[in-house]
């Protein structure tokens, strides 16, 4: 670790190792990782897409990437729980910064995000992306499908996001479009936590929030993993998959959702799948309380990175009953 004081996100030459900053000082990056667009030898690039023109209710999730980065500070200086290893000694991670786009020219948005993602994953670096509204998942998934073929989508959400696609920019219909275009393989995909109605499943397996509450984590994981098999898996996590009591800072909250502990157990249980990328979307800081939504999002992102570290061979020393 560098002996320079503070601002390691700018000063360090390394993409591995843990940096100790003042809690409320220093350059703000996700998990205090180095800011870099040099992806040589980098396992994962963290990036933001600050866009929310496609929302249908409360706006503000364009501010989500900043809020999640800020909330990640408390996760940056401890070994990973419950994994039992130092994430930063096992995975090379950089904060790539945000996708540059012009919200005043919506016709350019899909291409801008898709080009941004393709530039990263073409270098065999995986992506963890923070939105932004859920529409940003569409160009992200298109980029991943260009590299990996049709992807298996594991979607945590209160809403199906497969309502009728009218060809516009809408965070409630883009997965119907993605299925129709063949970039998502719905026959292997699962939606978890839904609690709003649509008259078609578009080929997805749907595990509603009440079903998860009644049947439990293990039953849900059995369905998800059996369906996905060895296919390339992309996770898209709309923060409103959580109940508003756990994640109030979002644009379209729906009661009756997952608890954060359920979400984390489901995510951690995806170990063994071929995870190729993830986005976390719809965090709207203006409606948050005590940063609990942003903290939940940052923790999800952290644990996804831990799954990638385990996929790479990281082994932990587990203390206590997990």
Short mmCIF file of C-alpha atoms in Angstrom, two decimals:
data_model
loop_
_atom_site.label_atom_id
_atom_site.label_comp_id
_atom_site.label_asym_id
_atom_site.label_seq_id
_atom_site.Cartn_x
_atom_site.Cartn_y
_atom_site.Cartn_z
CA UNK A 1 0.00 0.00 0.00
CA UNK A 2 1.19 3.52 -0.82
CA UNK A 3 2.56 5.65 2.02
CA UNK A 4 0.90 8.76 0.57
CA UNK A 5 -1.73 10.33 2.79
CA UNK A 6 -5.29 10.16 1.53
CA UNK A 7 -6.91 10.38 -1.91
CA UNK A 8 -5.70 6.89 -2.81
CA UNK A 9 -8.31 6.68 -5.57
CA UNK A 10 -6.12 9.14 -7.47
CA UNK A 11 -2.64 8.53 -6.04
CA UNK A 12 -2.19 4.78 -5.86
CA UNK A 13 -0.60 2.84 -8.70
CA UNK A 14 -2.17 -0.42 -7.55
CA UNK A 15 -5.61 -1.89 -8.23
CA UNK A 16 -5.22 -4.46 -5.46
CA UNK A 17 -4.99 -4.03 -1.71
CA UNK A 18 -6.89 -2.07 0.93
CA UNK A 19 -6.56 1.70 1.41
CA UNK A 20 -7.26 3.49 4.68
CA UNK A 21 -8.71 6.97 4.34
CA UNK A 22 -10.30 9.38 6.76
CA UNK A 23 -13.90 8.19 7.07
CA UNK A 24 -15.33 11.41 5.66
CA UNK A 25 -12.30 12.52 3.68
CA UNK A 26 -10.48 11.54 0.56
CA UNK A 27 -11.55 11.09 -3.04
CA UNK A 28 -14.92 9.39 -3.36
CA UNK A 29 -14.91 6.18 -5.39
CA UNK A 30 -16.75 2.90 -4.96
CA UNK A 31 -15.11 1.00 -2.09
CA UNK A 32 -12.20 3.49 -2.25
CA UNK A 33 -10.99 1.81 -5.43
CA UNK A 34 -8.56 3.49 -7.79
CA UNK A 35 -10.10 5.71 -10.46
CA UNK A 36 -8.78 4.36 -13.75
CA UNK A 37 -9.80 3.59 -17.32
CA UNK A 38 -6.69 1.47 -17.85
CA UNK A 39 -8.16 -2.03 -17.71
CA UNK A 40 -4.96 -4.01 -18.18
CA UNK A 41 -5.17 -6.86 -15.68
CA UNK A 42 -8.39 -5.51 -14.13
CA UNK A 43 -11.07 -8.03 -13.17
CA UNK A 44 -13.99 -5.65 -12.63
CA UNK A 45 -14.76 -2.07 -13.60
CA UNK A 46 -17.36 -0.23 -11.54
CA UNK A 47 -19.24 2.42 -13.48
CA UNK A 48 -22.21 4.75 -13.13
CA UNK A 49 -24.93 5.67 -15.60
CA UNK A 50 -26.53 8.86 -14.20
CA UNK A 51 -29.69 8.87 -16.31
CA UNK A 52 -33.36 8.97 -15.29
CA UNK A 53 -35.32 10.34 -18.26
CA UNK A 54 -37.24 7.06 -18.55
CA UNK A 55 -38.92 7.11 -15.12
CA UNK A 56 -42.71 7.07 -14.86
CA UNK A 57 -43.09 8.28 -11.28
CA UNK A 58 -40.59 9.98 -8.96
CA UNK A 59 -37.30 11.13 -10.54
CA UNK A 60 -33.86 11.52 -9.00
CA UNK A 61 -32.09 8.21 -9.63
CA UNK A 62 -29.60 10.01 -11.86
CA UNK A 63 -28.01 10.83 -8.49
CA UNK A 64 -27.84 7.15 -7.56
CA UNK A 65 -24.23 6.44 -8.58
CA UNK A 66 -22.88 9.20 -6.33
CA UNK A 67 -25.01 8.10 -3.39
CA UNK A 68 -23.93 4.47 -3.71
CA UNK A 69 -20.27 5.43 -3.91
CA UNK A 70 -20.64 7.54 -0.78
CA UNK A 71 -22.43 4.77 1.11
CA UNK A 72 -19.73 2.25 0.17
CA UNK A 73 -17.13 3.94 2.38
CA UNK A 74 -17.99 1.83 5.42
CA UNK A 75 -17.51 -1.37 3.39
CA UNK A 76 -14.05 -0.44 2.14
CA UNK A 77 -11.82 -1.13 5.13
CA UNK A 78 -12.88 -4.51 6.52
CA UNK A 79 -12.61 -8.10 5.36
CA UNK A 80 -15.78 -9.23 3.61
CA UNK A 81 -18.63 -10.62 5.70
CA UNK A 82 -19.73 -13.39 5.59
CA UNK A 83 -17.16 -14.49 3.01
CA UNK A 84 -14.17 -14.35 5.35
CA UNK A 85 -11.58 -12.91 2.97
CA UNK A 86 -10.12 -9.58 1.95
CA UNK A 87 -11.93 -8.76 -1.27
CA UNK A 88 -9.22 -6.41 -2.47
CA UNK A 89 -6.46 -9.01 -2.19
CA UNK A 90 -8.46 -11.38 -4.38
CA UNK A 91 -9.96 -9.19 -7.10
CA UNK A 92 -8.57 -6.30 -9.13
CA UNK A 93 -11.26 -3.60 -9.12
CA UNK A 94 -11.26 -0.06 -10.48
CA UNK A 95 -13.82 2.71 -10.46
CA UNK A 96 -14.11 3.55 -14.15
CA UNK A 97 -16.16 6.68 -13.57
CA UNK A 98 -19.50 7.42 -15.22
CA UNK A 99 -20.85 6.93 -18.71
CA UNK A 100 -20.91 10.28 -20.50
CA UNK A 101 -24.27 10.94 -22.10
CA UNK A 102 -26.51 13.82 -23.11
CA UNK A 103 -30.03 13.53 -21.66
CA UNK A 104 -31.18 16.37 -23.93
CA UNK A 105 -30.71 14.08 -26.94
CA UNK A 106 -32.54 10.89 -25.93
CA UNK A 107 -31.99 9.33 -29.34
CA UNK A 108 -28.28 9.03 -28.44
CA UNK A 109 -28.69 7.36 -25.04
CA UNK A 110 -28.86 3.67 -25.99
CA UNK A 111 -25.80 3.89 -28.21
CA UNK A 112 -23.84 5.92 -25.65
CA UNK A 113 -24.43 3.37 -22.88
CA UNK A 114 -23.91 0.40 -25.17
CA UNK A 115 -20.62 1.78 -26.50
CA UNK A 116 -19.48 2.56 -22.94
CA UNK A 117 -20.18 -1.00 -21.80
CA UNK A 118 -18.73 -2.64 -24.90
CA UNK A 119 -15.46 -0.76 -24.46
CA UNK A 120 -15.10 -2.23 -20.98
CA UNK A 121 -16.18 -5.82 -21.50
CA UNK A 122 -14.29 -6.16 -24.78
CA UNK A 123 -11.14 -6.14 -22.64
CA UNK A 124 -12.30 -9.19 -20.65
CA UNK A 125 -13.15 -6.98 -17.69
CA UNK A 126 -16.53 -7.52 -16.03
CA UNK A 127 -18.87 -4.68 -15.14
CA UNK A 128 -20.73 -3.61 -12.03
CA UNK A 129 -22.94 -0.69 -13.02
CA UNK A 130 -24.97 1.76 -10.94
CA UNK A 131 -27.99 3.55 -12.43
CA UNK A 132 -29.84 5.53 -13.15
CA UNK A 133 -33.31 4.26 -13.97
CA UNK A 134 -33.96 0.68 -15.02
CA UNK A 135 -34.02 1.49 -18.72
CA UNK A 136 -30.21 1.66 -18.63
CA UNK A 137 -30.16 -2.13 -18.21
CA UNK A 138 -31.36 -2.54 -21.79
CA UNK A 139 -28.22 -1.21 -23.55
CA UNK A 140 -26.02 -2.82 -20.89
CA UNK A 141 -27.55 -6.22 -21.58
CA UNK A 142 -27.32 -5.69 -25.34
CA UNK A 143 -23.57 -5.15 -24.95
CA UNK A 144 -23.18 -8.28 -22.85
CA UNK A 145 -25.22 -10.32 -25.34
CA UNK A 146 -22.89 -9.21 -28.12
CA UNK A 147 -20.00 -10.75 -26.18
CA UNK A 148 -21.61 -13.77 -24.51
CA UNK A 149 -24.67 -14.52 -26.64
CA UNK A 150 -28.22 -14.39 -25.24
CA UNK A 151 -27.97 -13.85 -21.49
CA UNK A 152 -29.87 -15.37 -18.61
CA UNK A 153 -31.43 -12.52 -16.64
CA UNK A 154 -31.87 -12.75 -12.89
CA UNK A 155 -34.01 -9.73 -12.07
CA UNK A 156 -34.83 -8.48 -8.57
CA UNK A 157 -37.73 -6.06 -8.84
CA UNK A 158 -41.18 -5.02 -7.67
CA UNK A 159 -42.24 -4.73 -11.32
CA UNK A 160 -41.98 -7.06 -14.29
CA UNK A 161 -40.68 -4.36 -16.69
CA UNK A 162 -42.20 -6.38 -19.54
CA UNK A 163 -45.24 -4.25 -20.22
CA UNK A 164 -46.12 -3.51 -23.85
CA UNK A 165 -43.16 -2.05 -25.70
CA UNK A 166 -44.25 0.97 -27.72
CA UNK A 167 -40.73 1.67 -28.97
CA UNK A 168 -40.09 4.58 -26.64
CA UNK A 169 -37.77 5.07 -23.69
CA UNK A 170 -39.56 3.53 -20.72
CA UNK A 171 -38.20 1.80 -17.62
CA UNK A 172 -41.22 -0.52 -17.55
CA UNK A 173 -41.03 -2.26 -20.92
CA UNK A 174 -37.37 -2.66 -21.90
CA UNK A 175 -37.13 -6.35 -20.95
CA UNK A 176 -40.02 -7.20 -23.28
CA UNK A 177 -37.99 -5.53 -26.02
CA UNK A 178 -34.82 -7.36 -25.01
CA UNK A 179 -36.61 -10.72 -25.12
CA UNK A 180 -38.13 -9.96 -28.53
CA UNK A 181 -34.69 -9.02 -29.84
CA UNK A 182 -33.17 -12.25 -28.55
CA UNK A 183 -30.63 -10.66 -26.21
CA UNK A 184 -32.30 -12.23 -23.14
CA UNK A 185 -33.06 -15.96 -23.02
CA UNK A 186 -36.31 -15.85 -21.06
CA UNK A 187 -36.48 -19.66 -20.89
CA UNK A 188 -33.55 -19.60 -18.45
CA UNK A 189 -34.35 -16.32 -16.69
CA UNK A 190 -36.10 -15.57 -13.40
CA UNK A 191 -37.78 -12.50 -11.93
CA UNK A 192 -37.79 -12.32 -8.12
CA UNK A 193 -39.80 -10.13 -5.75
CA UNK A 194 -42.54 -9.04 -8.15
CA UNK A 195 -45.72 -7.63 -6.63
CA UNK A 196 -47.40 -5.84 -9.52
CA UNK A 197 -49.49 -7.40 -12.27
CA UNK A 198 -48.85 -8.12 -15.93
CA UNK A 199 -50.98 -10.41 -18.09
CA UNK A 200 -47.96 -12.10 -19.72
CA UNK A 201 -44.80 -13.63 -18.27
CA UNK A 202 -42.94 -13.34 -21.63
CA UNK A 203 -41.36 -16.72 -20.87
CA UNK A 204 -39.77 -15.72 -17.55
CA UNK A 205 -40.11 -17.73 -14.36
CA UNK A 206 -41.70 -15.38 -11.83
CA UNK A 207 -41.13 -15.77 -8.09
CA UNK A 208 -43.36 -13.15 -6.54
CA UNK A 209 -42.51 -11.57 -3.24
CA UNK A 210 -45.36 -13.42 -1.43
CA UNK A 211 -44.08 -16.70 -2.91
CA UNK A 212 -40.57 -16.06 -1.56
CA UNK A 213 -41.99 -15.12 1.84
CA UNK A 214 -44.00 -18.36 2.00
CA UNK A 215 -41.51 -20.80 0.47
CA UNK A 216 -38.16 -19.42 1.61
CA UNK A 217 -34.68 -18.73 0.28
CA UNK A 218 -33.61 -22.30 -0.49
CA UNK A 219 -36.71 -23.02 -2.57
CA UNK A 220 -36.20 -19.82 -4.55
CA UNK A 221 -32.54 -20.59 -5.19
CA UNK A 222 -33.37 -24.09 -6.37
CA UNK A 223 -35.71 -22.66 -9.02
CA UNK A 224 -33.28 -19.92 -10.09
CA UNK A 225 -30.19 -22.11 -10.33
CA UNK A 226 -31.87 -25.08 -11.99
CA UNK A 227 -33.30 -22.77 -14.60
CA UNK A 228 -30.04 -20.90 -15.27
CA UNK A 229 -27.82 -23.97 -15.46
CA UNK A 230 -24.41 -23.15 -16.92
CA UNK A 231 -25.61 -20.24 -19.07
CA UNK A 232 -24.10 -16.72 -18.83
CA UNK A 233 -25.97 -14.88 -16.08
CA UNK A 234 -26.56 -11.14 -15.86
CA UNK A 235 -28.10 -9.79 -12.64
CA UNK A 236 -30.27 -6.68 -12.76
CA UNK A 237 -31.29 -5.38 -9.34
CA UNK A 238 -33.97 -2.72 -9.11
CA UNK A 239 -33.70 -1.46 -5.55
CA UNK A 240 -37.52 -1.40 -5.31
CA UNK A 241 -37.33 -5.18 -5.14
CA UNK A 242 -36.84 -4.45 -1.46
CA UNK A 243 -39.77 -3.40 0.68
CA UNK A 244 -39.94 0.40 1.13
CA UNK A 245 -39.21 -0.04 4.83
CA UNK A 246 -35.73 -1.22 3.78
CA UNK A 247 -35.29 0.92 0.66
CA UNK A 248 -37.47 4.05 0.68
CA UNK A 249 -35.15 5.95 -1.64
CA UNK A 250 -36.60 4.89 -4.95
CA UNK A 251 -38.99 6.21 -7.56
CA UNK A 252 -41.78 3.61 -7.58
CA UNK A 253 -41.97 1.92 -4.16
CA UNK A 254 -44.37 -0.98 -3.63
CA UNK A 255 -45.19 -2.45 -0.21
CA UNK A 256 -44.76 -6.14 0.60
CA UNK A 257 -41.27 -6.54 -0.81
CA UNK A 258 -38.18 -8.46 0.17
CA UNK A 259 -36.24 -7.66 3.32
CA UNK A 260 -32.59 -6.82 2.86
CA UNK A 261 -31.57 -10.04 4.59
CA UNK A 262 -33.61 -12.03 2.07
CA UNK A 263 -32.04 -10.20 -0.85
CA UNK A 264 -28.53 -10.76 0.45
CA UNK A 265 -29.15 -14.46 1.09
CA UNK A 266 -30.55 -14.86 -2.42
CA UNK A 267 -27.59 -13.04 -3.97
CA UNK A 268 -25.00 -14.98 -1.98
CA UNK A 269 -26.77 -18.19 -2.92
CA UNK A 270 -26.04 -17.56 -6.60
CA UNK A 271 -22.47 -18.76 -6.08
CA UNK A 272 -21.58 -21.31 -8.73
CA UNK A 273 -23.46 -19.63 -11.57
CA UNK A 274 -21.56 -18.11 -14.49
CA UNK A 275 -21.94 -14.48 -13.45
CA UNK A 276 -20.97 -12.08 -16.24
CA UNK A 277 -22.23 -8.70 -15.03
CA UNK A 278 -24.61 -6.78 -12.80
CA UNK A 279 -26.44 -3.50 -12.53
CA UNK A 280 -28.10 -1.89 -9.52
CA UNK A 281 -30.67 0.72 -10.45
CA UNK A 282 -33.43 3.09 -9.30
CA UNK A 283 -31.71 4.46 -6.17
CA UNK A 284 -33.16 7.96 -5.74
CA UNK A 285 -31.32 9.68 -2.86
CA UNK A 286 -33.85 12.51 -2.45
CA UNK A 287 -36.34 10.00 -1.01
CA UNK A 288 -33.84 8.08 1.10
CA UNK A 289 -33.75 8.04 4.90
CA UNK A 290 -30.40 7.90 6.72
CA UNK A 291 -28.82 6.49 3.52
CA UNK A 292 -30.37 3.08 4.14
CA UNK A 293 -31.27 2.60 0.46
CA UNK A 294 -27.81 3.58 -0.73
CA UNK A 295 -26.20 1.37 1.92
CA UNK A 296 -28.32 -1.56 0.74
CA UNK A 297 -27.28 -0.92 -2.86
CA UNK A 298 -23.60 -0.60 -1.95
CA UNK A 299 -23.75 -3.84 0.04
CA UNK A 300 -25.34 -5.69 -2.87
CA UNK A 301 -22.58 -4.42 -5.15
CA UNK A 302 -19.92 -5.41 -2.63
CA UNK A 303 -21.32 -8.92 -2.28
CA UNK A 304 -21.54 -9.36 -6.06
CA UNK A 305 -17.83 -8.56 -6.23
CA UNK A 306 -17.22 -11.15 -3.53
CA UNK A 307 -19.02 -13.74 -5.65
CA UNK A 308 -16.72 -12.86 -8.55
CA UNK A 309 -13.73 -13.24 -6.22
CA UNK A 310 -14.96 -16.71 -5.23
CA UNK A 311 -15.53 -17.50 -8.91
CA UNK A 312 -11.84 -16.66 -9.34
CA UNK A 313 -10.83 -18.95 -6.47
CA UNK A 314 -10.91 -16.83 -3.31
CA UNK A 315 -11.23 -18.85 -0.12
CA UNK A 316 -12.34 -17.51 3.23
CA UNK A 317 -11.86 -18.19 6.90
CA UNK A 318 -15.38 -18.33 8.29
CA UNK A 319 -15.79 -17.44 11.97
CA UNK A 320 -18.97 -18.32 13.84
CA UNK A 321 -22.17 -19.93 12.61
CA UNK A 322 -23.09 -18.58 9.19
#
